[in-house]
Backbone as numpy.savetxt, mean C-alpha at the origin, in Angstrom:
# Nx Ny Nz CAx CAy CAz Cx Cy Cz
2.54 22.70 -9.31 2.17 21.31 -9.06 3.71 20.55 -8.95
4.86 21.58 -9.30 6.07 20.81 -9.10 6.53 21.22 -7.78
5.92 22.68 -7.04 6.34 22.78 -5.83 5.17 21.99 -4.71
4.07 21.53 -4.83 3.37 20.68 -4.33 3.90 19.15 -4.53
4.09 18.53 -5.62 5.03 17.81 -5.66 6.34 17.58 -4.62
7.00 18.63 -4.58 8.49 18.85 -3.75 8.05 18.75 -1.97
7.17 19.63 -1.93 6.72 19.63 -0.37 6.14 18.37 0.06
5.13 17.66 -1.15 4.74 16.20 -0.74 5.67 15.37 -0.56
7.08 15.28 -1.36 8.02 14.44 -1.31 8.71 14.40 0.08
9.17 15.56 0.31 9.67 15.96 2.04 8.80 15.45 3.11
7.54 15.88 2.70 6.46 15.26 4.08 6.50 13.62 4.29
6.46 13.05 2.80 6.75 11.91 2.96 7.79 11.05 3.50
8.93 11.53 3.04 10.20 11.37 3.21 10.29 11.28 4.69
9.79 11.89 5.12 10.12 12.64 7.10 9.13 11.46 7.52
8.11 11.19 7.15 7.04 10.13 7.49 7.53 8.50 7.83
8.21 8.51 6.36 8.87 6.94 6.04 9.96 6.50 6.86
10.60 7.89 6.79 11.96 7.87 7.66 11.86 7.35 9.30
10.84 8.02 9.63 10.18 7.98 11.07 9.83 6.48 11.15
9.08 6.02 10.51 8.38 4.35 10.64 9.35 3.55 10.48
10.37 3.98 9.18 11.45 2.88 9.08 12.33 2.51 10.27
12.61 3.81 11.15 13.57 3.95 11.86 13.09 3.42 13.31
11.63 3.44 13.39 10.79 2.99 14.52 10.74 1.32 14.70
10.94 0.91 13.35 10.73 -0.41 12.93 12.16 -0.93 12.99
13.12 -0.30 12.51 14.49 -0.92 12.42 15.07 -1.16 13.76
14.95 -0.13 14.33 15.99 -0.29 15.85 15.54 -1.13 16.34
14.08 -1.44 17.05 14.32 -2.89 17.96 14.45 -3.90 17.14
14.00 -4.23 15.72 14.99 -5.30 15.14 16.18 -5.52 15.03
16.89 -4.42 15.00 18.79 -4.46 14.88 18.96 -5.17 16.47
18.35 -4.37 17.59 18.99 -4.87 18.71 18.54 -6.27 18.97
17.42 -6.58 18.42 16.79 -8.09 18.73 17.83 -8.97 18.03
18.36 -8.83 16.71 19.62 -9.42 16.16 20.54 -9.63 16.59
20.99 -8.48 17.01 21.99 -8.19 17.65 22.44 -8.90 19.10
21.02 -9.09 19.97 21.51 -9.58 21.22 21.16 -11.11 20.55
20.56 -11.90 19.90 20.09 -13.31 19.30 19.94 -13.26 17.97
20.85 -13.77 17.39 20.67 -14.55 15.84 20.40 -15.88 15.87
20.31 -16.59 16.79 20.15 -17.75 16.38 18.87 -18.41 16.01
17.77 -17.54 16.05 16.67 -18.08 15.76 16.05 -16.77 14.90
15.66 -17.14 13.57 14.59 -16.19 13.04 13.16 -16.36 13.13
12.29 -16.07 14.36 11.26 -16.19 14.71 10.33 -15.63 13.33
8.96 -15.89 13.47 7.77 -15.51 12.11 7.56 -13.95 12.02
7.62 -13.62 13.53 7.92 -12.25 13.93 8.89 -11.34 13.86
9.77 -11.66 13.57 10.99 -11.22 12.90 11.33 -11.13 11.99
10.84 -12.22 11.13 10.88 -12.02 9.62 9.94 -11.14 9.11
8.72 -11.07 9.53 7.74 -10.10 9.35 8.03 -8.45 9.57
8.69 -8.53 11.15 9.08 -6.91 11.15 10.18 -6.74 10.02
10.91 -7.53 9.77 12.24 -7.37 8.82 11.90 -7.03 7.16
10.45 -7.81 7.06 9.75 -7.40 5.55 9.01 -5.96 5.47
8.84 -5.66 6.51 7.74 -4.48 6.94 8.86 -3.42 6.58
9.77 -3.50 7.32 10.64 -2.78 7.41 11.54 -2.21 5.88
11.67 -3.46 5.41 12.16 -3.51 3.70 11.20 -2.42 3.07
10.04 -2.89 3.25 8.98 -2.41 2.69 8.93 -0.76 2.74
9.17 -0.33 3.98 9.22 1.32 4.40 10.25 1.95 3.61
11.22 0.99 3.70 12.85 1.59 3.28 12.55 2.01 1.99
11.93 0.54 0.87 11.71 0.69 -0.54 11.08 1.79 -0.89
9.90 1.89 0.15 8.92 3.16 -0.29 9.59 4.56 0.14
10.51 4.58 0.62 11.56 5.88 0.93 12.58 6.09 -0.21
13.10 5.12 -0.70 13.88 5.29 -1.92 13.21 5.83 -3.16
11.90 4.79 -3.30 11.10 5.07 -4.54 10.58 6.67 -4.55
10.11 7.17 -3.32 9.54 8.66 -3.24 10.91 9.93 -3.64
12.24 9.36 -3.04 13.45 10.26 -3.35 13.66 10.20 -4.48
13.50 9.13 -5.44 14.28 9.09 -6.68 12.81 8.82 -7.81
11.46 9.34 -7.53 10.49 9.08 -8.30 10.36 10.00 -9.66
9.92 9.97 -10.52 9.89 10.51 -11.82 8.75 11.86 -11.15
9.06 12.85 -12.19 8.38 14.45 -12.14 6.82 13.67 -12.33
5.96 14.57 -11.59 4.17 14.37 -12.19 3.94 14.96 -13.48
3.45 14.48 -14.11 2.71 14.43 -15.40 1.06 14.69 -15.23
0.33 14.63 -14.16 -0.68 14.83 -14.22 -0.90 14.81 -12.23
-1.91 15.41 -11.79 -2.38 14.99 -10.38 -3.57 15.31 -10.33
-3.95 14.84 -9.37 -5.41 15.12 -8.93 -5.80 16.20 -8.27
-6.76 16.86 -8.69 -7.33 18.48 -7.93 -7.70 18.10 -7.06
-8.19 19.30 -5.65 -8.70 19.11 -5.03 -8.32 18.38 -3.52
-9.00 18.90 -2.25 -8.60 18.42 -0.98 -9.06 16.75 -1.07
-9.96 16.65 -1.50 -10.62 15.15 -1.21 -9.48 13.80 -1.61
-9.05 14.07 -2.58 -7.92 12.97 -3.07 -6.95 12.78 -2.42
-6.60 13.84 -1.73 -5.21 14.06 -1.01 -5.60 13.37 0.42
-6.83 13.73 0.85 -7.20 13.37 2.61 -7.52 11.88 2.11
-8.15 11.48 1.43 -8.30 10.00 1.01 -7.26 9.11 0.84
-5.91 9.75 0.34 -4.60 9.22 0.04 -4.17 8.84 1.46
-3.82 10.23 2.25 -3.33 9.93 3.71 -3.91 9.18 4.31
-5.38 9.30 4.31 -6.16 8.34 5.50 -6.16 7.07 5.10
-6.15 6.76 3.72 -6.31 5.36 3.39 -4.70 4.99 3.41
-3.69 5.27 3.49 -2.47 5.19 3.67 -2.24 4.67 5.48
-2.68 5.65 5.92 -2.27 5.26 7.42 -3.53 4.97 8.55
-4.59 4.57 7.99 -6.03 4.37 8.90 -5.78 3.07 9.56
-4.71 2.30 9.15 -4.75 0.81 9.78 -3.60 1.14 11.11
-2.56 2.06 11.22 -1.56 2.43 11.86 -2.29 2.85 13.19
-3.45 4.02 12.59 -4.19 4.13 13.84 -5.19 3.72 14.43
-5.64 2.67 13.51 -6.57 1.51 14.24 -5.80 0.72 15.37
-4.27 0.36 14.86 -3.49 -0.62 15.86 -3.17 0.47 17.28
-3.05 1.15 17.25 -3.41 2.02 18.63 -4.55 2.36 19.54
-5.78 1.82 18.50 -6.91 1.90 19.42 -7.24 1.07 20.25
-6.91 -0.45 19.86 -7.30 -1.58 19.61 -6.04 -2.45 20.26
-6.16 -3.12 21.32 -5.65 -4.23 21.85 -5.41 -5.45 21.02
-3.74 -6.33 21.12 -3.98 -7.65 20.21 -4.70 -8.41 20.94
-5.34 -9.40 20.21 -5.97 -10.52 20.55 -5.26 -11.60 21.25
-5.41 -12.02 22.48 -4.53 -12.99 23.25 -5.01 -14.33 22.70
-4.70 -14.90 21.60 -4.99 -15.96 20.88 -3.61 -16.39 20.07
-2.81 -17.46 20.39 -1.56 -17.68 19.62 -1.98 -18.24 18.19
-3.08 -19.04 17.69 -3.32 -19.20 16.62 -3.68 -18.07 15.82
-4.36 -17.69 16.24 -4.78 -16.18 15.86 -3.47 -15.43 15.13
-2.96 -15.06 16.17 -1.75 -14.07 15.99 -0.82 -14.99 15.16
-0.39 -16.06 14.96 0.32 -16.87 13.77 -0.30 -16.72 12.67
-1.72 -16.75 12.67 -2.55 -16.77 11.39 -2.07 -15.23 10.76
-2.28 -14.33 11.78 -2.28 -12.95 11.38 -0.72 -12.69 11.21
0.72 -12.96 11.21 1.57 -12.87 11.04 1.97 -13.21 9.49
1.43 -14.32 9.61 1.59 -15.12 8.02 1.11 -14.23 6.93
-0.43 -13.71 7.29 -1.16 -12.71 6.12 -0.30 -11.42 6.25
0.63 -11.13 7.20 0.78 -9.91 7.17 2.39 -9.89 6.35
2.91 -10.87 6.85 4.07 -11.56 5.62 4.11 -11.69 4.69
2.77 -12.05 3.99 2.86 -12.37 2.35 2.26 -11.15 1.77
1.26 -10.38 2.69 0.93 -9.37 2.14 2.27 -8.15 2.05
2.87 -8.05 2.66 4.49 -7.46 2.93 5.07 -7.59 1.88
5.47 -8.79 1.65 6.53 -9.44 0.91 5.90 -9.18 -0.52
4.66 -9.68 -0.85 4.19 -9.13 -2.42 3.81 -8.09 -2.51
3.96 -6.80 -1.75 3.75 -5.33 -1.73 5.04 -4.96 -2.17
6.08 -5.73 -1.55 7.62 -5.49 -1.72 7.64 -5.38 -3.43
7.28 -6.62 -3.90 7.26 -7.16 -5.30 6.33 -6.17 -6.30
5.29 -5.75 -5.78 4.31 -4.63 -6.71 4.98 -3.43 -6.86
5.81 -3.30 -5.65 6.46 -1.42 -5.73 7.70 -1.45 -5.96
8.51 -2.56 -5.80 9.53 -2.53 -7.04 9.54 -2.44 -8.12
8.44 -3.29 -8.84 7.96 -2.96 -10.02 7.56 -1.66 -10.61
6.69 -1.28 -10.01 6.10 0.20 -10.02 7.08 1.14 -10.20
8.35 0.99 -9.17 9.40 1.39 -9.56 9.31 3.15 -9.24
9.62 3.81 -10.04 10.04 5.58 -9.89 8.52 6.25 -10.35
7.48 5.42 -10.56 5.82 5.87 -10.41 5.79 5.72 -9.52
5.82 5.11 -8.26 5.39 5.65 -7.04 5.01 6.74 -6.41
3.57 6.69 -5.91 3.43 8.23 -5.26 2.11 7.52 -4.57
2.55 8.38 -3.22 1.04 8.11 -2.20 -0.27 8.76 -2.73
0.21 9.84 -3.38 -0.98 10.81 -3.99 -1.40 10.35 -5.25
-2.81 10.60 -5.55 -3.34 10.17 -6.79 -2.43 11.34 -7.99
-1.52 10.59 -8.42 -0.32 11.19 -9.70 0.02 10.36 -10.35
0.12 10.88 -11.64 0.22 10.17 -13.03 1.93 10.79 -13.46
2.77 9.61 -13.22 3.71 9.89 -13.47 4.45 8.85 -14.52
4.24 7.81 -14.53 4.37 6.66 -16.19 3.39 5.97 -15.81
3.05 5.03 -16.75 2.00 4.21 -17.03 2.62 2.72 -16.76
2.29 2.24 -15.93 3.03 1.08 -15.62 1.95 -0.32 -15.94
2.17 -1.03 -17.10 1.32 -2.15 -17.76 1.77 -3.69 -17.76
2.95 -4.03 -17.08 3.73 -4.95 -17.30 3.61 -5.82 -15.99
4.06 -6.68 -15.64 4.69 -7.62 -14.58 2.93 -7.92 -13.83
3.13 -7.40 -12.28 1.73 -7.50 -11.85 0.58 -6.76 -12.22
1.15 -5.65 -13.22 0.13 -4.77 -13.34 -0.72 -5.45 -14.83
-0.27 -6.21 -15.34 -0.76 -6.77 -16.38 -1.66 -7.75 -16.06
-1.67 -7.97 -14.73 -3.05 -9.08 -14.10 -3.92 -8.15 -13.64
-4.00 -7.29 -12.93 -4.49 -6.47 -12.19 -3.93 -5.04 -12.67
-4.90 -3.75 -12.30 -4.63 -2.36 -12.36 -3.87 -1.92 -11.23
-4.42 -2.52 -9.76 -4.00 -2.00 -8.47 -3.25 -3.09 -7.72
-2.50 -3.85 -8.35 -1.93 -5.02 -7.90 -1.41 -4.92 -6.15
-1.04 -3.64 -6.12 -0.40 -2.94 -4.80 -1.59 -2.83 -3.51
-2.68 -2.28 -4.16 -3.61 -2.38 -3.39 -4.36 -3.72 -2.70
-4.14 -4.86 -3.59 -4.58 -5.74 -2.95 -3.66 -6.59 -2.09
-2.06 -6.40 -2.65 -1.40 -7.02 -1.41 -1.58 -6.31 -0.37
-1.93 -5.09 -0.16 -1.78 -4.49 1.23 -3.14 -4.64 2.10
-4.49 -4.99 0.82 -5.29 -5.61 1.67 -5.14 -6.71 2.50
-3.93 -8.06 2.15 -3.83 -8.70 2.67 -3.36 -8.64 4.04
-2.47 -7.41 3.79 -2.12 -6.73 4.89 -2.67 -6.56 6.22
-3.47 -5.89 5.58 -4.34 -5.51 6.54 -5.56 -6.27 7.38
-6.00 -7.28 6.22 -6.64 -8.26 6.98 -5.75 -8.87 8.32
-4.41 -9.24 8.07 -3.67 -9.83 8.77 -3.67 -8.71 10.43
-3.68 -7.72 10.11 -4.05 -6.89 11.31 -5.11 -6.69 11.74
-6.40 -6.82 10.88 -7.45 -6.80 11.86 -7.53 -8.20 12.51
-7.01 -9.28 12.16 -7.26 -10.59 12.79 -6.25 -10.38 14.13
-5.11 -9.80 13.94 -4.47 -9.46 15.11 -5.00 -9.00 16.47
-5.95 -7.65 16.07 -6.43 -6.95 16.82 -7.59 -7.07 16.65
-8.46 -8.38 16.43 -9.77 -8.63 16.34 -10.40 -7.81 17.40
-11.57 -6.89 16.64 -12.63 -6.27 17.46 -13.69 -6.05 16.57
-14.81 -5.21 17.26 -15.73 -4.67 16.24 -15.29 -3.39 16.00
-14.39 -2.77 16.57 -13.63 -1.25 16.29 -12.87 -1.67 15.31
-11.81 -2.86 15.24 -11.09 -3.03 14.23 -11.68 -3.27 13.05
-12.44 -4.44 13.01 -13.19 -4.64 11.95 -13.99 -3.47 11.25
-14.49 -2.44 11.85 -15.35 -1.04 11.31 -13.84 -0.30 10.65
-12.73 0.26 11.32 -12.03 0.62 10.88 -11.20 0.25 9.52
-10.81 -1.17 9.80 -10.67 -2.09 8.74 -11.42 -1.63 7.27
-12.88 -1.95 7.45 -13.67 -1.99 6.31 -13.47 -0.16 6.15
-13.62 0.71 6.70 -13.41 2.25 6.24 -11.93 2.37 5.57
-11.05 1.72 5.86 -9.84 1.60 5.26 -10.00 1.20 3.62
-10.68 -0.33 3.50 -10.79 -0.80 1.97 -11.68 0.05 1.50
-12.53 1.04 1.76 -13.52 1.80 1.28 -12.72 3.14 1.14
-11.42 3.43 1.46 -11.09 4.76 1.39 -9.69 4.20 0.10
-9.21 2.76 0.44 -8.45 2.56 -0.67 -9.12 2.51 -2.13
-10.28 1.87 -2.03 -10.99 1.75 -3.34 -11.35 3.16 -4.11
-11.71 4.12 -2.98 -12.01 5.47 -3.74 -10.82 6.06 -4.08
-9.28 5.71 -3.50 -8.11 6.32 -4.29 -7.63 5.78 -5.09
-7.84 4.50 -5.30 -7.81 3.87 -6.45 -8.64 4.53 -8.06
-9.79 4.79 -7.16 -10.35 5.55 -8.55 -10.12 6.87 -8.79
-9.46 7.55 -7.74 -8.95 8.74 -7.89 -7.65 8.64 -8.97
-7.03 7.75 -8.39 -5.73 7.57 -9.41 -6.23 7.21 -10.73
-6.89 6.34 -11.10 -7.58 5.80 -12.33 -8.04 7.30 -13.36
-8.55 8.05 -12.84 -9.20 9.49 -13.08 -7.89 10.31 -13.69
-7.03 10.26 -12.64 -5.85 11.14 -13.36 -5.05 10.62 -14.33
-4.78 9.04 -14.38 -4.36 8.11 -15.02 -4.86 8.16 -16.64
-6.39 8.23 -16.84 -7.27 8.26 -17.98 -7.15 9.77 -18.53
-6.92 10.74 -17.49 -6.77 12.16 -18.24 -5.49 12.43 -18.64
-4.37 11.64 -18.20 -2.98 11.91 -18.63 -2.83 11.09 -20.10
-2.92 9.77 -19.80 -2.28 8.66 -20.88 -3.55 8.46 -21.58
-3.78 8.64 -22.88 -4.75 8.26 -23.97 -4.90 6.49 -23.67
-3.66 6.21 -23.63 -3.96 4.68 -23.85 -4.03 3.76 -22.64
-4.92 4.79 -21.58 -5.21 3.97 -20.05 -6.38 3.22 -20.69
-7.23 3.58 -21.17 -8.91 3.31 -21.72 -8.20 1.98 -22.14
-7.51 1.79 -23.10 -7.40 0.41 -23.94 -6.87 -0.70 -22.69
-5.99 -0.29 -21.86 -5.18 -0.75 -20.68 -6.39 -1.39 -19.76
-7.75 -0.26 -19.20 -8.41 -0.77 -18.76 -9.33 -1.66 -18.89
-9.67 -1.79 -20.41 -10.31 -2.34 -20.74 -9.76 -4.14 -20.91
-8.37 -3.79 -21.18 -7.83 -5.23 -20.81 -7.56 -6.16 -19.93
-7.43 -5.22 -18.91 -6.93 -5.70 -17.34 -8.15 -5.18 -16.64
-8.52 -6.02 -15.69 -9.35 -6.00 -14.43 -8.94 -4.95 -13.64
-9.49 -4.48 -12.78 -9.31 -3.19 -11.79 -8.70 -4.08 -10.64
-9.22 -5.08 -9.79 -9.12 -5.33 -8.34 -8.92 -7.09 -8.43
-9.60 -7.93 -9.15 -9.57 -9.22 -9.19 -8.90 -9.59 -10.38
-8.70 -10.42 -10.55 -7.62 -11.12 -11.36 -9.00 -11.83 -12.41
-8.95 -12.10 -13.82 -9.89 -12.49 -14.52 -10.59 -13.84 -14.11
-9.37 -14.83 -13.82 -9.72 -15.96 -12.82 -10.65 -16.17 -11.79
-10.41 -15.10 -11.19 -11.30 -15.11 -10.28 -12.60 -14.17 -10.08
-12.86 -13.64 -11.34 -14.24 -13.10 -11.63 -14.13 -11.74 -12.10
-12.96 -11.48 -12.33 -12.25 -9.77 -12.74 -12.73 -9.47 -14.08
-13.52 -10.31 -14.67 -13.52 -9.57 -16.05 -15.17 -8.90 -16.29
-15.42 -8.70 -15.19 -16.75 -7.81 -14.83 -16.41 -6.64 -15.76
-17.17 -6.05 -16.72 -17.28 -5.17 -17.32 -16.95 -3.71 -16.42
-15.75 -3.02 -16.98 -15.50 -1.50 -16.37 -16.64 -0.86 -16.65
-16.88 -0.03 -15.42 -18.01 0.98 -15.08 -17.54 2.50 -16.04
-16.29 2.36 -16.70 -15.94 3.77 -17.26 -15.49 4.88 -16.43
-15.80 6.12 -16.17 -15.09 6.90 -15.61 -14.50 7.06 -14.36
-13.33 7.16 -13.91 -12.93 6.89 -12.57 -12.43 8.27 -12.01
């Protein structure tokens, strides 16, 4: 498990470094040329780059695993759920509508900024794969069990709107299904590793806060 965690960490560090660099270079060049105005697009790109850098730092410093989901399916689900939206963006052109693009940028910014907050709170427990490192139950994790996925969903909705098409909607829906399955895989290993997880799951809804109907009884095994 330690070897797998090491090689997985190396792979994630490499990918996140490439993505963060590809976002940071044009952002740096833009700010170097013109700092008189910070547009919504620039602020959004800055937040996205910060989110990638934070993922990189948390991956480098993350805690050793106490349990990891077995089999190839959870791993494929995690990878596809993480990068599906990037694939979708390469397959669909941006929508030529200024109002839609501004709305999309706002959603992306809100989703990214809130994801940064959740990731910072998750800290060294962060992992792309279904892995148990430490049980976090405070902060945003006291409202729902998977706040980071909710925030990322807002980001994805913004991307869907930005590149609106039937293909983009279909790929976005598939990404949501992958993320839900990914959350279930994570809960299975957390429940197996931490005996107190059952009590936490009874107290805190999975995805929807209680004031939005999240008090639906849990279905049990995840």
